[in-house]
Amino acid sequence: ADDVRDNSGYVNQHLTTRSNTSGSHICMFIIVIVFGTFEYSEVVRRE
């Protein structure tokens, strides 16, 4: 029972830290997509 409790605590901690980092990753991902689409539309407009 103690092992299960320790594992669940570790999983909860891991999930919370992971959700925090994934939040910033999502922001970076959106920024990259936005800039990528701007660059792509510029290239398409030139042609």
Backbone as XML, in Angstrom:
<?xml version="1.0"?>
<chain id="A" units="angstrom">
  <residue number="1" name="ALA">
    <atom name="N" x="0.847" y="-1.210" z="0.000"/>
    <atom name="CA" x="0.000" y="0.000" z="0.000"/>
    <atom name="C" x="0.876" y="1.251" z="0.000"/>
  </residue>
  <residue number="2" name="ASP">
    <atom name="N" x="1.987" y="1.192" z="0.773"/>
    <atom name="CA" x="2.884" y="2.354" z="0.819"/>
    <atom name="C" x="3.501" y="2.623" z="-0.564"/>
  </residue>
  <residue number="3" name="ASP">
    <atom name="N" x="3.843" y="1.550" z="-1.270"/>
    <atom name="CA" x="4.429" y="1.723" z="-2.601"/>
    <atom name="C" x="3.451" y="2.427" z="-3.533"/>
  </residue>
  <residue number="4" name="VAL">
    <atom name="N" x="2.199" y="2.017" z="-3.485"/>
    <atom name="CA" x="1.190" y="2.629" z="-4.359"/>
    <atom name="C" x="1.049" y="4.113" z="-4.038"/>
  </residue>
  <residue number="5" name="ARG">
    <atom name="N" x="1.040" y="4.424" z="-2.735"/>
    <atom name="CA" x="0.892" y="5.821" z="-2.339"/>
    <atom name="C" x="2.085" y="6.643" z="-2.838"/>
  </residue>
  <residue number="6" name="ASP">
    <atom name="N" x="3.289" y="6.089" z="-2.705"/>
    <atom name="CA" x="4.478" y="6.805" z="-3.174"/>
    <atom name="C" x="4.417" y="7.010" z="-4.690"/>
  </residue>
  <residue number="7" name="ASN">
    <atom name="N" x="4.004" y="5.981" z="-5.396"/>
    <atom name="CA" x="3.939" y="6.086" z="-6.850"/>
    <atom name="C" x="2.918" y="7.134" z="-7.279"/>
  </residue>
  <residue number="8" name="SER">
    <atom name="N" x="1.749" y="7.139" z="-6.640"/>
    <atom name="CA" x="0.723" y="8.106" z="-7.019"/>
    <atom name="C" x="1.205" y="9.525" z="-6.720"/>
  </residue>
  <residue number="9" name="GLY">
    <atom name="N" x="1.917" y="9.704" z="-5.604"/>
    <atom name="CA" x="2.459" y="11.025" z="-5.284"/>
    <atom name="C" x="3.473" y="11.454" z="-6.331"/>
  </residue>
  <residue number="10" name="TYR">
    <atom name="N" x="4.314" y="10.522" z="-6.754"/>
    <atom name="CA" x="5.322" y="10.825" z="-7.775"/>
    <atom name="C" x="4.649" y="11.174" z="-9.096"/>
  </residue>
  <residue number="11" name="VAL">
    <atom name="N" x="3.607" y="10.397" z="-9.442"/>
    <atom name="CA" x="2.896" y="10.647" z="-10.701"/>
    <atom name="C" x="2.231" y="12.021" z="-10.662"/>
  </residue>
  <residue number="12" name="ASN">
    <atom name="N" x="1.587" y="12.353" z="-9.534"/>
    <atom name="CA" x="0.929" y="13.661" z="-9.435"/>
    <atom name="C" x="1.940" y="14.789" z="-9.582"/>
  </residue>
  <residue number="13" name="GLN">
    <atom name="N" x="3.084" y="14.651" z="-8.897"/>
    <atom name="CA" x="4.125" y="15.675" z="-8.980"/>
    <atom name="C" x="4.648" y="15.773" z="-10.413"/>
  </residue>
  <residue number="14" name="HIS">
    <atom name="N" x="4.837" y="14.624" z="-11.037"/>
    <atom name="CA" x="5.352" y="14.600" z="-12.394"/>
    <atom name="C" x="4.370" y="15.262" z="-13.360"/>
  </residue>
  <residue number="15" name="LEU">
    <atom name="N" x="3.084" y="14.981" z="-13.160"/>
    <atom name="CA" x="2.072" y="15.548" z="-14.049"/>
    <atom name="C" x="1.988" y="17.063" z="-13.887"/>
  </residue>
  <residue number="16" name="THR">
    <atom name="N" x="2.060" y="17.552" z="-12.644"/>
    <atom name="CA" x="1.947" y="18.993" z="-12.440"/>
    <atom name="C" x="3.143" y="19.715" z="-13.054"/>
  </residue>
  <residue number="17" name="THR">
    <atom name="N" x="4.361" y="19.213" z="-12.833"/>
    <atom name="CA" x="5.536" y="19.856" z="-13.417"/>
    <atom name="C" x="5.485" y="19.735" z="-14.935"/>
  </residue>
  <residue number="18" name="ARG">
    <atom name="N" x="5.001" y="18.609" z="-15.421"/>
    <atom name="CA" x="4.950" y="18.415" z="-16.868"/>
    <atom name="C" x="3.934" y="19.345" z="-17.502"/>
  </residue>
  <residue number="19" name="SER">
    <atom name="N" x="2.789" y="19.543" z="-16.833"/>
    <atom name="CA" x="1.763" y="20.428" z="-17.386"/>
    <atom name="C" x="2.284" y="21.866" z="-17.439"/>
  </residue>
  <residue number="20" name="ASN">
    <atom name="N" x="3.082" y="22.252" z="-16.452"/>
    <atom name="CA" x="3.646" y="23.605" z="-16.456"/>
    <atom name="C" x="4.585" y="23.789" z="-17.648"/>
  </residue>
  <residue number="21" name="THR">
    <atom name="N" x="5.466" y="22.824" z="-17.881"/>
    <atom name="CA" x="6.413" y="22.940" z="-18.986"/>
    <atom name="C" x="5.690" y="22.824" z="-20.322"/>
  </residue>
  <residue number="22" name="SER">
    <atom name="N" x="4.688" y="21.952" z="-20.409"/>
    <atom name="CA" x="3.975" y="21.785" z="-21.668"/>
    <atom name="C" x="3.206" y="23.055" z="-22.003"/>
  </residue>
  <residue number="23" name="GLY">
    <atom name="N" x="2.779" y="23.810" z="-20.976"/>
    <atom name="CA" x="2.089" y="25.075" z="-21.227"/>
    <atom name="C" x="2.998" y="26.038" z="-21.973"/>
  </residue>
  <residue number="24" name="SER">
    <atom name="N" x="4.253" y="26.158" z="-21.522"/>
    <atom name="CA" x="5.199" y="27.045" z="-22.198"/>
    <atom name="C" x="5.548" y="26.488" z="-23.573"/>
  </residue>
  <residue number="25" name="HIS">
    <atom name="N" x="5.605" y="25.152" z="-23.684"/>
    <atom name="CA" x="5.890" y="24.544" z="-24.989"/>
    <atom name="C" x="4.782" y="24.873" z="-25.970"/>
  </residue>
  <residue number="26" name="ILE">
    <atom name="N" x="3.534" y="24.852" z="-25.499"/>
    <atom name="CA" x="2.393" y="25.160" z="-26.376"/>
    <atom name="C" x="2.493" y="26.613" z="-26.843"/>
  </residue>
  <residue number="27" name="CYS">
    <atom name="N" x="2.873" y="27.508" z="-25.944"/>
    <atom name="CA" x="3.024" y="28.925" z="-26.324"/>
    <atom name="C" x="4.093" y="29.061" z="-27.406"/>
  </residue>
  <residue number="28" name="MET">
    <atom name="N" x="5.233" y="28.400" z="-27.198"/>
    <atom name="CA" x="6.300" y="28.450" z="-28.192"/>
    <atom name="C" x="5.828" y="27.862" z="-29.512"/>
  </residue>
  <residue number="29" name="PHE">
    <atom name="N" x="5.062" y="26.757" z="-29.421"/>
    <atom name="CA" x="4.565" y="26.087" z="-30.612"/>
    <atom name="C" x="3.661" y="27.026" z="-31.399"/>
  </residue>
  <residue number="30" name="ILE">
    <atom name="N" x="2.771" y="27.748" z="-30.696"/>
    <atom name="CA" x="1.863" y="28.682" z="-31.361"/>
    <atom name="C" x="2.656" y="29.803" z="-32.021"/>
  </residue>
  <residue number="31" name="ILE">
    <atom name="N" x="3.660" y="30.327" z="-31.289"/>
    <atom name="CA" x="4.482" y="31.415" z="-31.842"/>
    <atom name="C" x="5.193" y="30.941" z="-33.109"/>
  </residue>
  <residue number="32" name="VAL">
    <atom name="N" x="5.743" y="29.731" z="-33.052"/>
    <atom name="CA" x="6.451" y="29.187" z="-34.220"/>
    <atom name="C" x="5.488" y="29.036" z="-35.393"/>
  </residue>
  <residue number="33" name="ILE">
    <atom name="N" x="4.292" y="28.550" z="-35.120"/>
    <atom name="CA" x="3.303" y="28.359" z="-36.198"/>
    <atom name="C" x="2.920" y="29.708" z="-36.799"/>
  </residue>
  <residue number="34" name="VAL">
    <atom name="N" x="2.686" y="30.713" z="-35.936"/>
    <atom name="CA" x="2.290" y="32.039" z="-36.428"/>
    <atom name="C" x="3.378" y="32.628" z="-37.314"/>
  </residue>
  <residue number="35" name="PHE">
    <atom name="N" x="4.628" y="32.618" z="-36.806"/>
    <atom name="CA" x="5.730" y="33.158" z="-37.603"/>
    <atom name="C" x="5.929" y="32.331" z="-38.866"/>
  </residue>
  <residue number="36" name="GLY">
    <atom name="N" x="5.760" y="31.012" z="-38.746"/>
    <atom name="CA" x="5.924" y="30.144" z="-39.900"/>
    <atom name="C" x="4.902" y="30.457" z="-40.990"/>
  </residue>
  <residue number="37" name="THR">
    <atom name="N" x="3.657" y="30.689" z="-40.594"/>
    <atom name="CA" x="2.622" y="30.997" z="-41.583"/>
    <atom name="C" x="2.888" y="32.362" z="-42.215"/>
  </residue>
  <residue number="38" name="PHE">
    <atom name="N" x="3.384" y="33.328" z="-41.418"/>
    <atom name="CA" x="3.710" y="34.647" z="-41.968"/>
    <atom name="C" x="4.822" y="34.519" z="-43.015"/>
  </residue>
  <residue number="39" name="GLU">
    <atom name="N" x="5.877" y="33.778" z="-42.666"/>
    <atom name="CA" x="6.985" y="33.577" z="-43.601"/>
    <atom name="C" x="6.488" y="32.877" z="-44.857"/>
  </residue>
  <residue number="40" name="TYR">
    <atom name="N" x="5.649" y="31.859" z="-44.670"/>
    <atom name="CA" x="5.146" y="31.080" z="-45.805"/>
    <atom name="C" x="4.291" y="31.962" z="-46.717"/>
  </residue>
  <residue number="41" name="SER">
    <atom name="N" x="3.422" y="32.789" z="-46.127"/>
    <atom name="CA" x="2.558" y="33.639" z="-46.951"/>
    <atom name="C" x="3.394" y="34.676" z="-47.695"/>
  </residue>
  <residue number="42" name="GLU">
    <atom name="N" x="4.481" y="35.153" z="-47.083"/>
    <atom name="CA" x="5.369" y="36.096" z="-47.761"/>
    <atom name="C" x="6.006" y="35.441" z="-48.982"/>
  </residue>
  <residue number="43" name="VAL">
    <atom name="N" x="6.461" y="34.207" z="-48.822"/>
    <atom name="CA" x="7.091" y="33.492" z="-49.934"/>
    <atom name="C" x="6.072" y="33.260" z="-51.036"/>
  </residue>
  <residue number="44" name="VAL">
    <atom name="N" x="4.860" y="32.877" z="-50.670"/>
    <atom name="CA" x="3.826" y="32.618" z="-51.676"/>
    <atom name="C" x="3.478" y="33.905" z="-52.414"/>
  </residue>
  <residue number="45" name="ARG">
    <atom name="N" x="3.421" y="35.026" z="-51.686"/>
    <atom name="CA" x="3.071" y="36.299" z="-52.308"/>
    <atom name="C" x="4.143" y="36.716" z="-53.308"/>
  </residue>
  <residue number="46" name="ARG">
    <atom name="N" x="5.430" y="36.439" z="-52.988"/>
    <atom name="CA" x="6.510" y="36.825" z="-53.885"/>
    <atom name="C" x="6.390" y="36.075" z="-55.213"/>
  </residue>
  <residue number="47" name="GLU">
    <atom name="N" x="5.996" y="34.807" z="-55.131"/>
    <atom name="CA" x="5.851" y="34.030" z="-56.367"/>
    <atom name="C" x="4.541" y="34.423" z="-57.039"/>
  </residue>
</chain>
